[in-house]
Coordinates of C-alpha atoms in Angstrom, one line a residue:
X1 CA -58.8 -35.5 30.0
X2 CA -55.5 -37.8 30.5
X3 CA -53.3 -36.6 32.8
X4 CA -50.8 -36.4 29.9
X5 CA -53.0 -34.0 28.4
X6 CA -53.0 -31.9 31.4
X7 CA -49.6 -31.6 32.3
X8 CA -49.6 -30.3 28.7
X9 CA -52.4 -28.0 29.1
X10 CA -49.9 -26.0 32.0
X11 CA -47.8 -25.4 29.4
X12 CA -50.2 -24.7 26.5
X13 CA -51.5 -22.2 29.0
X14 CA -47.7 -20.6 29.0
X15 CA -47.5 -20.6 25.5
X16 CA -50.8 -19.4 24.4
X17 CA -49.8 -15.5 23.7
X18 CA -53.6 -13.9 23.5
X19 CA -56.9 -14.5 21.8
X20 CA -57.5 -13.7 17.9
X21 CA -58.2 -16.4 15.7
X22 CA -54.9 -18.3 16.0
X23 CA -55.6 -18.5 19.4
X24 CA -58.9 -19.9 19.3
X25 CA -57.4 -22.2 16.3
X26 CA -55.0 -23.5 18.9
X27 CA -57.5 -24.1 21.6
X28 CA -59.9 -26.0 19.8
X29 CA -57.2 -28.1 18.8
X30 CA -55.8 -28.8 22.3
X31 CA -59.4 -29.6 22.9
X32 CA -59.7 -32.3 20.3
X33 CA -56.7 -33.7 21.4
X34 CA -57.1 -34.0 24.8
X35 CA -60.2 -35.9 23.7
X36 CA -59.0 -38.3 21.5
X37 CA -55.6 -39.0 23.6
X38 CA -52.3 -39.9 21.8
X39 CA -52.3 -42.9 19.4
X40 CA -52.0 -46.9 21.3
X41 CA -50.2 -49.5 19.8
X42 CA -53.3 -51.3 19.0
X43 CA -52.9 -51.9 15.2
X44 CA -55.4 -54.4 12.9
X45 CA -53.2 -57.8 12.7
X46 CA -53.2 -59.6 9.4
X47 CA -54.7 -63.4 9.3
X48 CA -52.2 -65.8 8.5
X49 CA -54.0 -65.9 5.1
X50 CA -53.1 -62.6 5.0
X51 CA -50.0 -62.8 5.7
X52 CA -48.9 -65.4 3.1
X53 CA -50.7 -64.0 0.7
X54 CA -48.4 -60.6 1.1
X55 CA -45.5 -62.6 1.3
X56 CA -46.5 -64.8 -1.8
X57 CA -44.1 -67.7 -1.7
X58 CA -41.5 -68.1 0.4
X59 CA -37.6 -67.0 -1.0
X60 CA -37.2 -70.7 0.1
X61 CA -38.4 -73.5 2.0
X62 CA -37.2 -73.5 5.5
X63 CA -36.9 -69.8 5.7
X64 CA -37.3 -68.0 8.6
X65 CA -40.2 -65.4 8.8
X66 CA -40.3 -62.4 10.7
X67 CA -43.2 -59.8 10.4
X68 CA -43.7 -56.3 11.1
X69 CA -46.5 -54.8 11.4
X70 CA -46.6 -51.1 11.5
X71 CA -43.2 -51.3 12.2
X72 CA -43.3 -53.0 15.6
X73 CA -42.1 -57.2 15.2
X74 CA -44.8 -59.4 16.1
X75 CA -43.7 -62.9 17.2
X76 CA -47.5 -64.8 17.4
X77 CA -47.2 -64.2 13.6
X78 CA -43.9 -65.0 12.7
X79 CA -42.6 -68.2 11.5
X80 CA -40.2 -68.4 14.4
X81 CA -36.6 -66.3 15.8
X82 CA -33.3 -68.0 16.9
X83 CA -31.5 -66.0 19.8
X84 CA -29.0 -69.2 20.7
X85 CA -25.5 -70.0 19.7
X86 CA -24.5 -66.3 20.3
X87 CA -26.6 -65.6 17.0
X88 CA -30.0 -63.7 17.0
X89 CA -32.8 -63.4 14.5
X90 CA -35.9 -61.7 16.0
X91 CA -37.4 -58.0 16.9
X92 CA -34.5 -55.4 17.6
X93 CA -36.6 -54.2 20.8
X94 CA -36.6 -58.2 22.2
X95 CA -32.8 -58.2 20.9
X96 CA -32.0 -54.5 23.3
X97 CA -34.0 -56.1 26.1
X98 CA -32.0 -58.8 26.0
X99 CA -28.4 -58.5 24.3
X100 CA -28.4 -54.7 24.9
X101 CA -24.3 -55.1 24.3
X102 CA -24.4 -56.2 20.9
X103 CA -27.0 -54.2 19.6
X104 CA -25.8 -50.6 21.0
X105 CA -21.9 -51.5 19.7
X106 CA -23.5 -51.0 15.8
X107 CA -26.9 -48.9 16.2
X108 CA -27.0 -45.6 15.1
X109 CA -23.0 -45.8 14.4
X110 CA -23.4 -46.0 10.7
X111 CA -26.4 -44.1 9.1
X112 CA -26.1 -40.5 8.5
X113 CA -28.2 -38.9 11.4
X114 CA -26.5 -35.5 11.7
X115 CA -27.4 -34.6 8.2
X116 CA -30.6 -36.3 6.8
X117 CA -33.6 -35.1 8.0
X118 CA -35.4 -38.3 7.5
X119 CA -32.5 -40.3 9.2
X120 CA -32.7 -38.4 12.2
X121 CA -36.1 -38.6 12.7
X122 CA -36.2 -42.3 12.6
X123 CA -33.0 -42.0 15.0
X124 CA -34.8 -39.7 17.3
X125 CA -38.0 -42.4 17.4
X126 CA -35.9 -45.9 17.2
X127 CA -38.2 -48.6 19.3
X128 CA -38.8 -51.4 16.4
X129 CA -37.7 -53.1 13.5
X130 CA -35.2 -56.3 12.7
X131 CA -32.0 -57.3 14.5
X132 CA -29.9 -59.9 12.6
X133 CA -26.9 -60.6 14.3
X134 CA -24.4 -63.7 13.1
X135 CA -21.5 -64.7 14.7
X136 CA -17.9 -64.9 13.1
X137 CA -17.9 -68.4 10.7
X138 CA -22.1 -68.6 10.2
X139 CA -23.7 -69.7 7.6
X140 CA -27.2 -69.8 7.0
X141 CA -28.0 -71.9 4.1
X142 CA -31.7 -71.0 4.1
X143 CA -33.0 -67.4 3.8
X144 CA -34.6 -64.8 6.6
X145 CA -37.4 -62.9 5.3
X146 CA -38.3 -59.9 6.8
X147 CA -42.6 -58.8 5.9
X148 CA -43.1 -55.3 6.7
X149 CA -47.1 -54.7 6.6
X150 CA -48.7 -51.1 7.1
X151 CA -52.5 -51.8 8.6
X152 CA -53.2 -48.2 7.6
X153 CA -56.4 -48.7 9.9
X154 CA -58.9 -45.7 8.1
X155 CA -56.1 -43.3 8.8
X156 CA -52.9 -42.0 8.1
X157 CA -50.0 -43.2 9.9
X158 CA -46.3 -43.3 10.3
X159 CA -43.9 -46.1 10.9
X160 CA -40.4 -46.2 11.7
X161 CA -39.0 -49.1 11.8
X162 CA -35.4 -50.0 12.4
X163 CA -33.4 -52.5 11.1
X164 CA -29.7 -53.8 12.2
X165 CA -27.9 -56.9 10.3
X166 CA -24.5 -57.8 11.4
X167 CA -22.3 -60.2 10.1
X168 CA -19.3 -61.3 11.7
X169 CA -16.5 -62.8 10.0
X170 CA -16.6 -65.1 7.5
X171 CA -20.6 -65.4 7.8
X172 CA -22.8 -65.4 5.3
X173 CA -26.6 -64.7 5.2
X174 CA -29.6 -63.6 2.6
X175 CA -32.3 -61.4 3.9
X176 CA -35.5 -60.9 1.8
X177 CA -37.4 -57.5 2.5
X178 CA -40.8 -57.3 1.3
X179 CA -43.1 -54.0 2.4
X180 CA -46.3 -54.3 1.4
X181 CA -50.0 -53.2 3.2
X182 CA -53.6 -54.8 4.1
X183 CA -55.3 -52.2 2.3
X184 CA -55.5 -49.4 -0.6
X185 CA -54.7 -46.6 2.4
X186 CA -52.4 -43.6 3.3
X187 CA -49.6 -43.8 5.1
X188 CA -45.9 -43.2 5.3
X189 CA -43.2 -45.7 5.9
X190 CA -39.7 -43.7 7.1
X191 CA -37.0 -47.0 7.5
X192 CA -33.6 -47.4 8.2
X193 CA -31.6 -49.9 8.1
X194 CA -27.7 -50.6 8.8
X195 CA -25.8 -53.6 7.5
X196 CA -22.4 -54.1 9.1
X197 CA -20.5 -56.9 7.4
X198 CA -16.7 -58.2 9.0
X199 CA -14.4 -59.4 7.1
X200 CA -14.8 -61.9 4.0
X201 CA -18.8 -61.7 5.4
X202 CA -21.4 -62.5 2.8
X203 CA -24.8 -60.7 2.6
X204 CA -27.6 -61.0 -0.3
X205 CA -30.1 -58.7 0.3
X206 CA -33.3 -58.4 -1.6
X207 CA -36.2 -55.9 -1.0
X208 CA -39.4 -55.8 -2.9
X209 CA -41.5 -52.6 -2.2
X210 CA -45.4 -53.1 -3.2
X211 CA -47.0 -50.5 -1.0
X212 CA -50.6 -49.3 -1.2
X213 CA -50.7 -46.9 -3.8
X214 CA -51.5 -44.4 -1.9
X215 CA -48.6 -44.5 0.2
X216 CA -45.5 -43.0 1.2
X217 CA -41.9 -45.4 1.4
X218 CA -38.7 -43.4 2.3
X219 CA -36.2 -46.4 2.9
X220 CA -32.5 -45.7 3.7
X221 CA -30.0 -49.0 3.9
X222 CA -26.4 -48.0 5.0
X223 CA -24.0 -50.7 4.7
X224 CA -20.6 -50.7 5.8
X225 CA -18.2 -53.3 4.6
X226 CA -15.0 -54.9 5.7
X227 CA -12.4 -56.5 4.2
X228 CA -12.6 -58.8 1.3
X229 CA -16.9 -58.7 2.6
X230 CA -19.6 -59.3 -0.2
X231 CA -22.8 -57.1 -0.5
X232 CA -25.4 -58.0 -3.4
X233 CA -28.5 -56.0 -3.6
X234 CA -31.4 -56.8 -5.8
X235 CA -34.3 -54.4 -5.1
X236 CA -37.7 -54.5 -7.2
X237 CA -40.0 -50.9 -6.8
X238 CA -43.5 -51.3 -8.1
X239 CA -45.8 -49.6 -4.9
X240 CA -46.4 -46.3 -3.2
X241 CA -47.6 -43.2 -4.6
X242 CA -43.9 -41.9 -3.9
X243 CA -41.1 -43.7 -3.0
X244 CA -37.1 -43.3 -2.0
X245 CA -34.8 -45.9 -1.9
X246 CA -31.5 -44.7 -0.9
X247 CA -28.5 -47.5 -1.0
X248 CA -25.3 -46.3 0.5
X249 CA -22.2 -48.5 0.7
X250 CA -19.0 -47.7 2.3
X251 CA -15.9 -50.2 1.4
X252 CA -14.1 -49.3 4.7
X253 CA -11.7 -52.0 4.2
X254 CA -9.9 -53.4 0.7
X255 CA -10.4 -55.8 -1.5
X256 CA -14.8 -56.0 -1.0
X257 CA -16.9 -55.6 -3.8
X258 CA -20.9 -54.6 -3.9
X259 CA -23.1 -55.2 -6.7
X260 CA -26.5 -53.2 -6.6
X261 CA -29.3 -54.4 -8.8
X262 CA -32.5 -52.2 -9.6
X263 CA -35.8 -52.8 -11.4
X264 CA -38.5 -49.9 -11.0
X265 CA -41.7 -49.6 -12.6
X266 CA -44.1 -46.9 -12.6
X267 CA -47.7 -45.8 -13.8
X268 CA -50.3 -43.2 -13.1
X269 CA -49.1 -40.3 -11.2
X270 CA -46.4 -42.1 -9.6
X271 CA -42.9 -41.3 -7.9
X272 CA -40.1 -43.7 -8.1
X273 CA -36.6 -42.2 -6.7
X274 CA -33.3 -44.0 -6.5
X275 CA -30.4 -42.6 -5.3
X276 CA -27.3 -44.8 -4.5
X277 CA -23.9 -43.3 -2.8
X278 CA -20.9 -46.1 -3.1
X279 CA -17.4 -44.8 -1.3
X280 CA -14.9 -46.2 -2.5
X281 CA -12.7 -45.6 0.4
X282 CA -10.2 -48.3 0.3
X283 CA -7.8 -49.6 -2.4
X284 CA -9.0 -52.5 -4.4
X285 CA -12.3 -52.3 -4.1
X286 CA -15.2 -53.6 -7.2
X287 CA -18.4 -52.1 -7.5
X288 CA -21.6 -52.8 -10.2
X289 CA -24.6 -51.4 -10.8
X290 CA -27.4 -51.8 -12.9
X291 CA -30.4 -50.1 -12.8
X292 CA -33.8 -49.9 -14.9
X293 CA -36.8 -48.6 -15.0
X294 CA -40.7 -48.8 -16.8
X295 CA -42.4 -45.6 -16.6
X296 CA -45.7 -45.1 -17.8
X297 CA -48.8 -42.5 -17.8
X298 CA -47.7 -39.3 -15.9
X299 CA -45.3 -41.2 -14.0
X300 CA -41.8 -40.0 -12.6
X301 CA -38.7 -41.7 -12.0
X302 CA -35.2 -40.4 -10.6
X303 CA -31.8 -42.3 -10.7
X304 CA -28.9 -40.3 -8.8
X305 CA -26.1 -43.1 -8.5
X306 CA -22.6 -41.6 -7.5
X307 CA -19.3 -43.2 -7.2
X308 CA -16.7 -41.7 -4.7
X309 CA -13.6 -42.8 -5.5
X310 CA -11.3 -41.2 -2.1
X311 CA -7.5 -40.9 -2.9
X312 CA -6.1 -43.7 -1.6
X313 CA -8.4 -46.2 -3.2
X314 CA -6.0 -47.4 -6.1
X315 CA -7.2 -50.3 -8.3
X316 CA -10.8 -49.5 -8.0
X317 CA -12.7 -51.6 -10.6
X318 CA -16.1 -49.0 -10.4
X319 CA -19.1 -49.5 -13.4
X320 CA -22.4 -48.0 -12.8
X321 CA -25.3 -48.2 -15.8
X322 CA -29.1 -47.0 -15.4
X323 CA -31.5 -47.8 -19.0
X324 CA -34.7 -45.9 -18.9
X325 CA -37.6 -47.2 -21.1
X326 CA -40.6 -44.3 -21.5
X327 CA -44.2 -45.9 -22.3
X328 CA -46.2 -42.9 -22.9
X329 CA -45.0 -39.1 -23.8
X330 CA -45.9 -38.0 -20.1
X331 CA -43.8 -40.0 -18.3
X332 CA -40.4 -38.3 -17.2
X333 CA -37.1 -39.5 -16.0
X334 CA -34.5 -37.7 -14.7
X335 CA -31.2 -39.6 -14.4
X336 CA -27.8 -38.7 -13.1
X337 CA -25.0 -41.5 -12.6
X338 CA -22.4 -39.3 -11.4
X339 CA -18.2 -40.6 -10.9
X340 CA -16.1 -38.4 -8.9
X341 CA -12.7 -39.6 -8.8
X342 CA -9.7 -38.4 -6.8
X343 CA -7.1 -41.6 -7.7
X344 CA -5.2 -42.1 -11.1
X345 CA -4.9 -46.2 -11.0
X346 CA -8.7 -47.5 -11.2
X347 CA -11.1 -48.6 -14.1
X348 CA -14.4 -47.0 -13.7
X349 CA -17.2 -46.1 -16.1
X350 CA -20.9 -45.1 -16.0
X351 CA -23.6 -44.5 -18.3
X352 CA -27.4 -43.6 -18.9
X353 CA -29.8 -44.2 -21.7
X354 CA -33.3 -43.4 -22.1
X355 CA -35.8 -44.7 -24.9
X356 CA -39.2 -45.8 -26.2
X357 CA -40.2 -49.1 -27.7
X358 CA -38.7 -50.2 -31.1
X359 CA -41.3 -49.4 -34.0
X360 CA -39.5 -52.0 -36.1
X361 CA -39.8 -54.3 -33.6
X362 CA -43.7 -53.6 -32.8
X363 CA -43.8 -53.3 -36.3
X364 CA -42.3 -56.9 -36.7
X365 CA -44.4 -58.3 -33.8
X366 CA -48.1 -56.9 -35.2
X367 CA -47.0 -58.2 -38.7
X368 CA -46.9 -61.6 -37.3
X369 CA -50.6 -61.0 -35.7
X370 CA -49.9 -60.0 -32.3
X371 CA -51.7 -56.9 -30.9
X372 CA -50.6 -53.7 -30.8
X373 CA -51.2 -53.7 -26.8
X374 CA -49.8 -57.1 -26.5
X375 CA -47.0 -56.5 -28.9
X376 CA -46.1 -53.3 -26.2
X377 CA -46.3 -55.7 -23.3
X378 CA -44.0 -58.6 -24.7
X379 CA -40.7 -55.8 -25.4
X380 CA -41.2 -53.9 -22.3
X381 CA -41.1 -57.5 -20.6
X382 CA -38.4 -58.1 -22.9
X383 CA -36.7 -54.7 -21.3
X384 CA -37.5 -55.7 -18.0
X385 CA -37.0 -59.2 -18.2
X386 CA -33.3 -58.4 -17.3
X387 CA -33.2 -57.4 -13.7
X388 CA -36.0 -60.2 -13.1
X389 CA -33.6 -63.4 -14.2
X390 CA -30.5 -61.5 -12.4
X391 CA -32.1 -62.8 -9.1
X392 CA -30.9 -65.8 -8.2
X393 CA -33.5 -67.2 -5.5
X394 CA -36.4 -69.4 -8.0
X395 CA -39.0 -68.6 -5.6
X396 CA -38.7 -64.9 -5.4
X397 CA -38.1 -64.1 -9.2
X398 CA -41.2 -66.0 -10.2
X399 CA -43.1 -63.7 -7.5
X400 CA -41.2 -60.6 -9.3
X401 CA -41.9 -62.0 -12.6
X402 CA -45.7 -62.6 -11.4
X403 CA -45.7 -59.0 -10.3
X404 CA -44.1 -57.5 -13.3
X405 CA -46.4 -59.0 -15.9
X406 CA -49.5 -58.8 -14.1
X407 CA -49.3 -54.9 -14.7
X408 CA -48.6 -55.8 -18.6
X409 CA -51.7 -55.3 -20.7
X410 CA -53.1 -58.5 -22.9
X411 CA -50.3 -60.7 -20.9
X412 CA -52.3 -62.9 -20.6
X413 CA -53.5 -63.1 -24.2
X414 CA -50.0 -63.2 -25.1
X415 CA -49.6 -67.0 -22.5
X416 CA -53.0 -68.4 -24.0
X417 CA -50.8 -68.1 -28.0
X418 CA -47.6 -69.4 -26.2

């Protein structure tokens, strides 16, 4: 027995109120414990192999690579971290070892910890994750991508990782996320991450999510922006047997503008939830968003955008659009763009729509001898073909576009006619 465990077993003594069957329940399980200890930090590292092959190609060459694995930054297998020039690009516990003042002025100032649960708990257990910090006039011209890998080794585990980004003034950046696992295993992936642009800052953030199927991905990014500051956010959900990504953007100064960008596809018995929260706080202020989703089999999806528009946020230019396309009569969406608007000078609108395929066009498509499953795949490509061009980095959208297509039936049927 650890001498952890046995300082606990004083107070498991204390606490144990009699015999019965809960209390034999309880001291069995004490026992088991003490024999198997708390978990280590030893984790199954991905190959380099591996590792690019998770990443796929890189947003760019010359990008700088930084991978997580269980949540924890490991520097042998990143491409390399900058902490010079009063900028750093690395792990956030190097970056509080090290620069402790600039990473407690932002942490855990932004993100909602006092009332979700979820944010809390990652709060309560903050150790790892990215730290991006830019000084004011910076401009990176090549990408950073951040590769968040679950090991999942034979048993289920949690990660937390925590991520930081801030931009000073007049810096620009583009951060890719991708979260993705070594193998087809449970787990449950609870991130946070808070992006804190100055003013006329620049950020394009992209996230793909292509977790084990079996997994769990609850992913918050809280992003607080200054004035005349740029946010564009392209994020791409195909993994996890149940996923959340929540977007929240807060225009704390005027004149910004945030664009948010969705693609989700589902199949099976998956989850796919997005819910997006932009506060229009401040007077001329844009906002766009555009999500869509693919659901197939006895999938679920759920959009929940809403728009805050605060009194004295005059001239808020505010549009918000999700388009649903059903595959199969089991699969379910539930969709709620929501405006709630307390000024009288702004231009805002929002809208939903949710469909099936065209039978005049599969009609159209069969009659010129293309097969009924092929003619399926080449329209809901066509439907999700969208979101895939809106991303501007040439590396990344042919990985998306690979991604999309390979779960297409007869696609590649369809590239042997072309």
């Amino acid at each position: 027995m650890t001498d952890f465990a046995r300082s606990l077993r004083a107070n498991f003594k204390l606490l144990d109120g009699g015999g019965g069957r809960i209390g034999l329940v309880r001291q069995a399980a004490f026992a088991r414990f003490a024999e198997l200890g708390l978990p280590t930090t030893q984790v199954k590292l991905p190959t380099s192999e591996q590792i690019n092959r998770l990443a796929g190609a890189s947003p760019e060459e010359g990008a700088v690579r930084l991978v997580f694995v269980d949540g924890r930054y490991h520097p042998e297998l990143s491409s390399r971290g900058t902490s010079t020039g009063g900028a750093f690009i690395g792990g956030l516990g190097t970056a509080h070892a090290e620069r402790p003042e600039l990473v407690e002025r932002e942490l855990a100032r932004h993100a909602d910890d006092q009332h979700d649960a979820l944010t809390a708990l990652n709060t309560a257990f903050i150790e790892d994750g990215a730290f991006i910090h830019l000084p004011a006039g910076t401009v990176l011209e090549a990408p950073i991508h951040l590769l968040f890998v679950s090991s999942a080794p034979g048993n289920a585990t949690l990660s937390q990782p925590r991520n930081l980004i801030v931009l000073g003034a007049g810096s620009q950046a583009t951060v890719v996320e991708t979260w993705a696992a070594l193998s087809d295993e449970v787990y449950f992936t609870n991130a946070v991450s808070e992006v804190v642009l100055g003013d006329n800052a620049r950020l394009d953030h992209y996230k793909l999510q292509e977790e084990s199927a079996r997994a769990f991905h609850v992913a918050l990014t809280q992003v607080h922006q200054g004035r005349d500051s740029r946010f564009s956010s392209h994020s791409v959900a195909l993994g996890a047997a149940l996923a959340r990504n929540d977007v929240r953007a807060l225009f704390a100064r005027e004149g910004s503008e945030c664009t948010l960008n969705g693609l989700y596809m589902a199949t099976g018995k998956q989850h796919l939830d997005n819910r997006t929260l932009i506060d229009h706080q401040s007077p001329r202020c844009t906002s766009r968003e555009l999500y869509k989703g693919v659901l197939d089999g006895h999938s679920r999806g759920v959009f929940s955008g809403r728009v805050l528009v605060r009194h004295d946020a005059q001239k808020t230019d505010a549009s918000q659009t999700n388009k649903n396309l059903l595959l199969s009569d089991e699969a379910l969406i539930d969709t709620k763009p929501q405006l709630e608007i307390f000024a009288d000078d702004v231009k805002c609108a929002h809208g939903a729509a949710v469909g099936q395929l065209d039978e005049d066009a599969l009609f159209y498509l069969r009659s010129r001898g293309i097969g009924q499953e092929a003619a399926k795949s080449l329209l809901t490509y066509a439907f999700a073909s969208e979101m895939v061009n809106l991303i501007p980095l040439a590396p990344l959208r042919a990985r998306v576009r690979e991604l999309v297509t390979s779960r297409l039936p007869e696609w590649e049927k369809l590239k042997e006619v072309a």
